mmCIF file of C-alpha atoms and ligand atoms in Angstrom:
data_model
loop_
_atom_site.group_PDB
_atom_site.id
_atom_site.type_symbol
_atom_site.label_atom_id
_atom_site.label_comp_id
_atom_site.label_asym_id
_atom_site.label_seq_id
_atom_site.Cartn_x
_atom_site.Cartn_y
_atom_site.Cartn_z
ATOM 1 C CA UNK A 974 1.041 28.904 -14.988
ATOM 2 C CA UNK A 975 2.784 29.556 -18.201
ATOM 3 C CA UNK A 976 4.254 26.742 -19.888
ATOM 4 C CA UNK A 977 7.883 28.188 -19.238
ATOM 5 C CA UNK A 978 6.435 28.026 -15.704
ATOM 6 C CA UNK A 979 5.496 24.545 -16.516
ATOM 7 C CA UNK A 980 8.831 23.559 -17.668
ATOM 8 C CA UNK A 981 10.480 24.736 -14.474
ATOM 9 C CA UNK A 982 9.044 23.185 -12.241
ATOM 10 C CA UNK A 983 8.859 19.662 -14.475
ATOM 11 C CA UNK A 984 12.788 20.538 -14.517
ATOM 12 C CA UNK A 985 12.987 20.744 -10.302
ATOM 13 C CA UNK A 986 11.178 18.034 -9.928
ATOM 14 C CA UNK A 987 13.355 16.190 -11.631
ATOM 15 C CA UNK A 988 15.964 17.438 -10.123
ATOM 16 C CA UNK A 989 14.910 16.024 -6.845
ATOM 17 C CA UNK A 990 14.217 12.992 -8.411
ATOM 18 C CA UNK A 991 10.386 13.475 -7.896
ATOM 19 C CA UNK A 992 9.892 12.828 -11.173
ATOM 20 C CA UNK A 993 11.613 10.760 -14.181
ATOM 21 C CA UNK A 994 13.479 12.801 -16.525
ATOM 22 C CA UNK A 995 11.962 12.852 -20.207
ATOM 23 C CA UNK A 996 13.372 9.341 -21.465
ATOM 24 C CA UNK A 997 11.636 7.869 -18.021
ATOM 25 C CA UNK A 998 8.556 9.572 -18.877
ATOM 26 C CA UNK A 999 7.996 8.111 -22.416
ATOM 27 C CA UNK A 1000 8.446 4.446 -20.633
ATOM 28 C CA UNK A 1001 5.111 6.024 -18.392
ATOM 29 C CA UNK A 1002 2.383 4.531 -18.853
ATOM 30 C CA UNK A 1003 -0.434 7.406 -20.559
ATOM 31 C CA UNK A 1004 -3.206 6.606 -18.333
ATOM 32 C CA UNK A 1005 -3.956 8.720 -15.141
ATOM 33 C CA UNK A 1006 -4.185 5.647 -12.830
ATOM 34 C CA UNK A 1007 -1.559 3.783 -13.711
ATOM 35 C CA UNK A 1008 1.107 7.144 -14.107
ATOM 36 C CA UNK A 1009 0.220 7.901 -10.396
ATOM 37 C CA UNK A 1010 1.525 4.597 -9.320
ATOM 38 C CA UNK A 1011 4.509 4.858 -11.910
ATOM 39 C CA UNK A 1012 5.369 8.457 -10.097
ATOM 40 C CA UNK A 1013 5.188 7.266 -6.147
ATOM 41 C CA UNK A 1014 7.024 3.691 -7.821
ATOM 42 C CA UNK A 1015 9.607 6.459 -9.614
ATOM 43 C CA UNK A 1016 10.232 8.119 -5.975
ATOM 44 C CA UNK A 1017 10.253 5.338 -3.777
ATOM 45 C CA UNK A 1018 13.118 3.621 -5.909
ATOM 46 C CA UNK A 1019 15.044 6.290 -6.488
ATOM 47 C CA UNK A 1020 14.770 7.398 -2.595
ATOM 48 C CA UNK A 1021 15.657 3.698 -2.014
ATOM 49 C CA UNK A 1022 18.494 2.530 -4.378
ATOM 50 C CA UNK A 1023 20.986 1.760 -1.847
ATOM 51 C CA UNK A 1024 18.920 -0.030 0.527
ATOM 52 C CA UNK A 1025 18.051 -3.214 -1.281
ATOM 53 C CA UNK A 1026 14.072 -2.676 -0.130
ATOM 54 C CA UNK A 1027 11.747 -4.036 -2.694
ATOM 55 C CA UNK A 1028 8.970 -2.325 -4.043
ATOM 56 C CA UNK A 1029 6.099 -3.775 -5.795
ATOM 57 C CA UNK A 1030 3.270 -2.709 -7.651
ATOM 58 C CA UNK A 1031 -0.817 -3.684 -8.106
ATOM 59 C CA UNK A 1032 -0.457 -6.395 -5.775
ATOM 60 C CA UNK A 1033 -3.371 -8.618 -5.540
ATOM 61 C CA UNK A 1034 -3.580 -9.507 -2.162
ATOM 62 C CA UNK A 1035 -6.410 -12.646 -1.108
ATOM 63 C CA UNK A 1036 -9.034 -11.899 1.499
ATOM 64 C CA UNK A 1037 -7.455 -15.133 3.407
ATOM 65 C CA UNK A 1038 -10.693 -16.665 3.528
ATOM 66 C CA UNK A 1039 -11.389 -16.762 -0.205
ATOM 67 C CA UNK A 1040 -9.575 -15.544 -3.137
ATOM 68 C CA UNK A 1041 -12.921 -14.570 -4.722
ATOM 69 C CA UNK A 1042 -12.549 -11.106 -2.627
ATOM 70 C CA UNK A 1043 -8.862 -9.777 -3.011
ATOM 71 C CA UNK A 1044 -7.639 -6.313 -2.771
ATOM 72 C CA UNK A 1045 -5.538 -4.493 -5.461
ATOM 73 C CA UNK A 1046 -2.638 -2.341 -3.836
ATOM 74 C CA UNK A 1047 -1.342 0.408 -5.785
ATOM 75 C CA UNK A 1048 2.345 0.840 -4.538
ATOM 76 C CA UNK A 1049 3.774 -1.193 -1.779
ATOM 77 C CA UNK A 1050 7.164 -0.494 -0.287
ATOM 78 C CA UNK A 1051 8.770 -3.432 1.926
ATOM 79 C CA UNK A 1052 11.816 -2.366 4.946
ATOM 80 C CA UNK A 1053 13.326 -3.492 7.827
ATOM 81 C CA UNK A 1054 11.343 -0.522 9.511
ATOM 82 C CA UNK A 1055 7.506 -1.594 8.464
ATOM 83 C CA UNK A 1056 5.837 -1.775 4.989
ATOM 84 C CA UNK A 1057 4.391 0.624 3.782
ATOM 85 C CA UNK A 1058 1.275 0.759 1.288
ATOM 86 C CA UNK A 1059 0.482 3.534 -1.321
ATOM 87 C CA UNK A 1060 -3.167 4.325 -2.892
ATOM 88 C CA UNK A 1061 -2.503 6.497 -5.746
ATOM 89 C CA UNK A 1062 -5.449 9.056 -6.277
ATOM 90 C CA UNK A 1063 -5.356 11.079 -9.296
ATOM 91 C CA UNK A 1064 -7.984 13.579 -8.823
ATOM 92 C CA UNK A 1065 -7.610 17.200 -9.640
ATOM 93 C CA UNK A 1066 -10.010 19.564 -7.560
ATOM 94 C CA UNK A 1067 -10.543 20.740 -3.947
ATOM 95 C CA UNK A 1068 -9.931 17.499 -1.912
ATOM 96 C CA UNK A 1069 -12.626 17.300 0.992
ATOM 97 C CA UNK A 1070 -13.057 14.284 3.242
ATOM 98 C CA UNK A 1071 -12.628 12.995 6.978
ATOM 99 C CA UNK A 1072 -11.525 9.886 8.783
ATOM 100 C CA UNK A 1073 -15.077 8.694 8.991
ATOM 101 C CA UNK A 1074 -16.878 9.794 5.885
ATOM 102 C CA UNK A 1075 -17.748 7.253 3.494
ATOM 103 C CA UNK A 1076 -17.033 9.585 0.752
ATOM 104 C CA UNK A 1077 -14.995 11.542 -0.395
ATOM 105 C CA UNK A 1078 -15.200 14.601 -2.725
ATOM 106 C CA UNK A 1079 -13.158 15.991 -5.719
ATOM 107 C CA UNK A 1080 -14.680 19.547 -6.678
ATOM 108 C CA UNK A 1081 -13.462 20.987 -9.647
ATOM 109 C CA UNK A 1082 -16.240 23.498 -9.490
ATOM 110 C CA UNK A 1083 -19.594 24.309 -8.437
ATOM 111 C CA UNK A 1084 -21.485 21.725 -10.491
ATOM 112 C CA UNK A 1085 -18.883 19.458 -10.957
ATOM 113 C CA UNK A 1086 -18.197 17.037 -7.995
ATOM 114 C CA UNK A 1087 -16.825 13.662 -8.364
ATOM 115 C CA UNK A 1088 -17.546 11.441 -5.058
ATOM 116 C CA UNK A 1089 -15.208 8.635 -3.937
ATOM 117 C CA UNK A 1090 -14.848 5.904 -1.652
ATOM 118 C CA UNK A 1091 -12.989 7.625 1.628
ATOM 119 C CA UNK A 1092 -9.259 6.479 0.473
ATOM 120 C CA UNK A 1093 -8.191 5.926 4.276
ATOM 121 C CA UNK A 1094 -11.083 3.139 4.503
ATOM 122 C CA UNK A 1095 -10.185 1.954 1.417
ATOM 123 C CA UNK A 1096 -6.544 1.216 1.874
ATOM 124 C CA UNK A 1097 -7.558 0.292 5.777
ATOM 125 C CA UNK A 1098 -9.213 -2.393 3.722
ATOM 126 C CA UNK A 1099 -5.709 -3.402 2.107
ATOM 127 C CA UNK A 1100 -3.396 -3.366 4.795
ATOM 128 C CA UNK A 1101 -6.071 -5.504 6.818
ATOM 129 C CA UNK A 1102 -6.121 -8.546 4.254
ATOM 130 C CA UNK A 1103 -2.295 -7.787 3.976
ATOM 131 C CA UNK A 1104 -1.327 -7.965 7.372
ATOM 132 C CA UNK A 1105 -3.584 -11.620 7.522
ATOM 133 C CA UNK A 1106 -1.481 -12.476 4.676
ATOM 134 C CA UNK A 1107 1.980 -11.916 6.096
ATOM 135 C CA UNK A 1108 0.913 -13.120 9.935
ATOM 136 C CA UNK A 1109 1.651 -9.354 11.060
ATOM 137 C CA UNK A 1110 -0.076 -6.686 13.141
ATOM 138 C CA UNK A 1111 -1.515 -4.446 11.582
ATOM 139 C CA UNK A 1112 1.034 -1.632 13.669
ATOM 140 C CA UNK A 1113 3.539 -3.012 11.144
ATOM 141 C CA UNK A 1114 1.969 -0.745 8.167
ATOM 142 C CA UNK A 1115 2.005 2.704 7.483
ATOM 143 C CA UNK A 1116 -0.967 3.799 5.115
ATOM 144 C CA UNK A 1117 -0.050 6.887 2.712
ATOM 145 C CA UNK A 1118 -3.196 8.334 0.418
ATOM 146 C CA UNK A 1119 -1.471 9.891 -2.164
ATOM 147 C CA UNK A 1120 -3.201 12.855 -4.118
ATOM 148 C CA UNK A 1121 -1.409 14.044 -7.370
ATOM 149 C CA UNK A 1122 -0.262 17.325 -7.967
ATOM 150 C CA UNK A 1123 -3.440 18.728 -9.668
ATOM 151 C CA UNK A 1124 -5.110 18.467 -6.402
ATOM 152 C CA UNK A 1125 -5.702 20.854 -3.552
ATOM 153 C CA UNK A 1126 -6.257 19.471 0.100
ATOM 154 C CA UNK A 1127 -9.029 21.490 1.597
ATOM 155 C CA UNK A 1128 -10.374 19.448 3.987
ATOM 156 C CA UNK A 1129 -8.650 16.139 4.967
ATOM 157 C CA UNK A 1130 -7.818 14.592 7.905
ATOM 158 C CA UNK A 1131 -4.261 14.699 9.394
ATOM 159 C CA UNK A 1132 -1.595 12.582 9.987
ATOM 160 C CA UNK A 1133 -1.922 9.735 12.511
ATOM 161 C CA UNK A 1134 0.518 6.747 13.334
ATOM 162 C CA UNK A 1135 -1.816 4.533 10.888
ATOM 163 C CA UNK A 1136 -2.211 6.633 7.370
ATOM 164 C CA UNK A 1137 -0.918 10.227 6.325
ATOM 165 C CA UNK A 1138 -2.497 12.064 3.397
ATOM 166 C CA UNK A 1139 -0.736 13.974 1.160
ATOM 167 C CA UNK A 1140 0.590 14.817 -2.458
ATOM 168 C CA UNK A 1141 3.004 13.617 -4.421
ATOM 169 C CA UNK A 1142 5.709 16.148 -4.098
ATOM 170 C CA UNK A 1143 5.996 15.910 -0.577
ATOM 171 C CA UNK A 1144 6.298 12.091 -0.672
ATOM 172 C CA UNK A 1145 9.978 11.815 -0.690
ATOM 173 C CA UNK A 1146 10.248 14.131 2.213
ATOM 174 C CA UNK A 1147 7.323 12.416 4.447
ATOM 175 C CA UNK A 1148 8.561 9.261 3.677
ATOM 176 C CA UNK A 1149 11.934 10.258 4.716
ATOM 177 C CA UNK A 1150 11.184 11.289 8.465
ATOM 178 C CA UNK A 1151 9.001 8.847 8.549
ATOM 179 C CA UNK A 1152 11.993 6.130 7.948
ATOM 180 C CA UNK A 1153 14.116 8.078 10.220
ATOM 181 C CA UNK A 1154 11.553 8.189 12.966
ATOM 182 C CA UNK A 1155 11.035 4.059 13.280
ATOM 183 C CA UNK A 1156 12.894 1.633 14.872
ATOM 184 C CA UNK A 1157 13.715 -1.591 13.057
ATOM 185 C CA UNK A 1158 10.890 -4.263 13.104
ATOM 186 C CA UNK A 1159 11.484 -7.130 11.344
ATOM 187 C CA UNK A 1160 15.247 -8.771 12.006
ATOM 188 C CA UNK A 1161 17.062 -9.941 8.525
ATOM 189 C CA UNK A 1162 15.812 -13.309 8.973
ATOM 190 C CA UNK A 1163 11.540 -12.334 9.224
ATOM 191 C CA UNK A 1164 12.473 -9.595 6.709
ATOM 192 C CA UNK A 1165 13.791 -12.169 4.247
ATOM 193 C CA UNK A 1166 10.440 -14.378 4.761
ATOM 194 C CA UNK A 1167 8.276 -11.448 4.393
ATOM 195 C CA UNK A 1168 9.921 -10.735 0.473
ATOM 196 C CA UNK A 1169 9.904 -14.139 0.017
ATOM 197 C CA UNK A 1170 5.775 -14.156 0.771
ATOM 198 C CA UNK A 1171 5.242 -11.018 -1.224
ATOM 199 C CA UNK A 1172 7.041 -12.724 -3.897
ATOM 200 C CA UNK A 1173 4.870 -14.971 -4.292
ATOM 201 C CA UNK A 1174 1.801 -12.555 -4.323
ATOM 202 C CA UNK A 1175 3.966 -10.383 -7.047
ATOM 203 C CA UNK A 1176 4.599 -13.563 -9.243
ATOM 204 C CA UNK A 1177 0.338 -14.350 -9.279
ATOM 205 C CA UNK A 1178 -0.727 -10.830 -10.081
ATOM 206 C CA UNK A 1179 0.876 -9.887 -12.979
ATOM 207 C CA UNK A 1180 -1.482 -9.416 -15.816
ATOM 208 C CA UNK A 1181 -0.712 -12.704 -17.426
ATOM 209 C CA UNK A 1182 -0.303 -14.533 -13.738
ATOM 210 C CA UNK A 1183 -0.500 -18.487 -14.775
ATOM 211 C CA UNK A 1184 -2.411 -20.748 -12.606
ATOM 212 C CA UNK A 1185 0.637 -22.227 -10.622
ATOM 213 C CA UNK A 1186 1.013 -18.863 -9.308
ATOM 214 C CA UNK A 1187 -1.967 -18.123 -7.894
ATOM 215 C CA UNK A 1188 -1.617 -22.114 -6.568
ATOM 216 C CA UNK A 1189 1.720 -20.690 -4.550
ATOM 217 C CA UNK A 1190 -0.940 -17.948 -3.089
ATOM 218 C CA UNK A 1191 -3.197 -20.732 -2.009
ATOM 219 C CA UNK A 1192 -0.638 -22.651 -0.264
ATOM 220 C CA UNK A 1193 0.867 -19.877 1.043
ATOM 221 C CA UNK A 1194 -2.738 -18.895 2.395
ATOM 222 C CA UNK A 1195 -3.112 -22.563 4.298
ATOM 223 C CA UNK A 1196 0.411 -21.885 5.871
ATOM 224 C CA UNK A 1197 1.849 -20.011 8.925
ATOM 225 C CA UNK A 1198 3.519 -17.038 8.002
ATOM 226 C CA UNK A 1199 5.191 -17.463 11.333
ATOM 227 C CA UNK A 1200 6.619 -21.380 11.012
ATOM 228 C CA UNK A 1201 5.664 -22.538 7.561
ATOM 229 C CA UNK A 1202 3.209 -25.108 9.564
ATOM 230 C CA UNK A 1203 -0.238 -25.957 7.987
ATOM 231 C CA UNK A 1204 -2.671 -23.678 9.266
ATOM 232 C CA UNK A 1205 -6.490 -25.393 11.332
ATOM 233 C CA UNK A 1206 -9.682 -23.613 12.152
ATOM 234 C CA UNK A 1207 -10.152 -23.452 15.691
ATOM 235 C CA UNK A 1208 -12.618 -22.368 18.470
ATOM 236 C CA UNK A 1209 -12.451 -20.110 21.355
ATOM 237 C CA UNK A 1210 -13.259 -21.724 24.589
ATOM 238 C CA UNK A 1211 -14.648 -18.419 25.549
ATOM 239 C CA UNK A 1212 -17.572 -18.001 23.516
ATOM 240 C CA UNK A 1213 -16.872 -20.737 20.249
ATOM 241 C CA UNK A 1214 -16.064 -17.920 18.040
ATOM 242 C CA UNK A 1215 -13.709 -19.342 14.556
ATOM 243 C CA UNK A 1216 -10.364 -18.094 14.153
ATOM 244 C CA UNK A 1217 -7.557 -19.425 12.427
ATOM 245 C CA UNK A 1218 -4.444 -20.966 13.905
ATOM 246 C CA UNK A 1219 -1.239 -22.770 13.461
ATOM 247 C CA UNK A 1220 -1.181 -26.563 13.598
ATOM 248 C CA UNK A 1221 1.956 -25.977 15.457
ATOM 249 C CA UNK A 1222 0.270 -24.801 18.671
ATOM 250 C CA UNK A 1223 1.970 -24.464 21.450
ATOM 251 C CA UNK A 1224 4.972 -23.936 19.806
ATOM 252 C CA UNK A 1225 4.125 -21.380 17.721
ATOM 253 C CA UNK A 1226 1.327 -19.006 18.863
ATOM 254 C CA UNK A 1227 -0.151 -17.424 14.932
ATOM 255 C CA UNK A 1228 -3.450 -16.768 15.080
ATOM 256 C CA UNK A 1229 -5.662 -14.771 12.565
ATOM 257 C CA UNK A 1230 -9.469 -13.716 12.605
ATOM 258 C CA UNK A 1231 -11.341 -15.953 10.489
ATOM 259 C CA UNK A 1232 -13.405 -13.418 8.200
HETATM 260 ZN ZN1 LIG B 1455 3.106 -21.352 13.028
#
């Protein structure tokens, strides 16, 4: 493409509001990564503006067990219809991979392949120690693996009610149906508690997150997300297998997988 070519379609994105116009890009951050996550952040709010729906970015969200293992999500985007969770990938090159694969490939030519953990798994990962986090199922998320425009999607796996993959430019419009397709989920009450959670997980994983923060994570972590009761290991009469559960029992039914 020439770069009047270039220009054009830099101009029609913006246009769309698929990308910030040139003041918003000079408050982009210049590496790869973190410009990815600025672009889907750049869609989702301007998609979003009249909704009130918070969006967050590089969450840090605790493996409930211990907050040694935590998992970093890229774009997260919280509505009465499900939250939804974005891993930015900002490779250029023929995109292979499948539901299954471990890894992925990028192949920008013969002799230059760049393997990758499969993205699916990988954000799989995320929504798992999310939904743990928030007391949902994990039906409540919608995955997106989101390729950047330099990319070409040879060979990856189609949509399915759990993830979709696709690029950046079609975001806005995937997104979109996707919203228009669900039901609402959470009533304005549960909705408010679920900000309120991630929140606190925004507040701890800023880059200079102070200790009382991450504190708030660990009480929120011995809590039910359900009735704000402490949370008890317990054991299945079935077979003695741990899981976690709410102190409130019978009342209130939470339980998680201890893992
Ligand atoms: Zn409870």
């Amino acid at each position: 493409m020439s770069d009047l070519d270039n220009m054009l379609d830099y101009l029609l994105d913006v246009a769309r509001g698929d990308m910030p116009g040139p003041i918003g890009m000079l408050k982009a951050p210049d590496e790869k990564g973190p410009l990815g996550e600025y672009l889907i952040k750049y869609v989702l709010d301007n998609m979003i503006a009249t909704t009130g729906y918070p969006t967050y970015t590089n969450l840090i969200v605790p493996n409930p067990n211990s907050l040694a293992h935590t998992a970093e999500i890229d774009v997260l985007l919280l509505t009465i219809k499900g939250i939804f969770v974005f891993e930015s990938k900002n490779y250029a090159g023929w995109i292979f991979g499948s539901d299954g694969q471990r890894q992925w490939t990028a192949s920008l030519a013969k002799d230059k392949r760049e393997r990758f953990y499969n993205p699916v798994m990988q954000n799989r990962e995320h929504v798992r120690a999310l939904a743990a986090y928030l007391g949902l199922h994990e039906s409540a998320f919608r995955s997106y693996i989101v390729f950047s425009k330099r990319s070409v999607l040879k060979e990856v796996p189609a949509d399915t009610s759990e993830y979709c993959v696709c690029q950046r430019p079609s975001l806005r419009s995937r997104l979109r149906n996707d919203l228009r397709a669900r039901e609402a989920l959470f009533s304005d009450e549960h909705f408010r508690s679920l900000k309120a959670r991630l929140d606190v997980l925004a507040a701890a994983s800023g880059e200079g997150a102070r200790e009382e923060h991450v504190e708030q994570v660990r009480e929120a972590m011995r809590t039910c997300p359900l009735c704000g009761k402490p949370l008890v290991e317990r054991h299945r009469k079935s077979d003695g297998g741990a899981f976690i559960g709410c102190s409130g029992y019978p009342r209130c039914r939470y339980t998680r997988a201890a893992w």
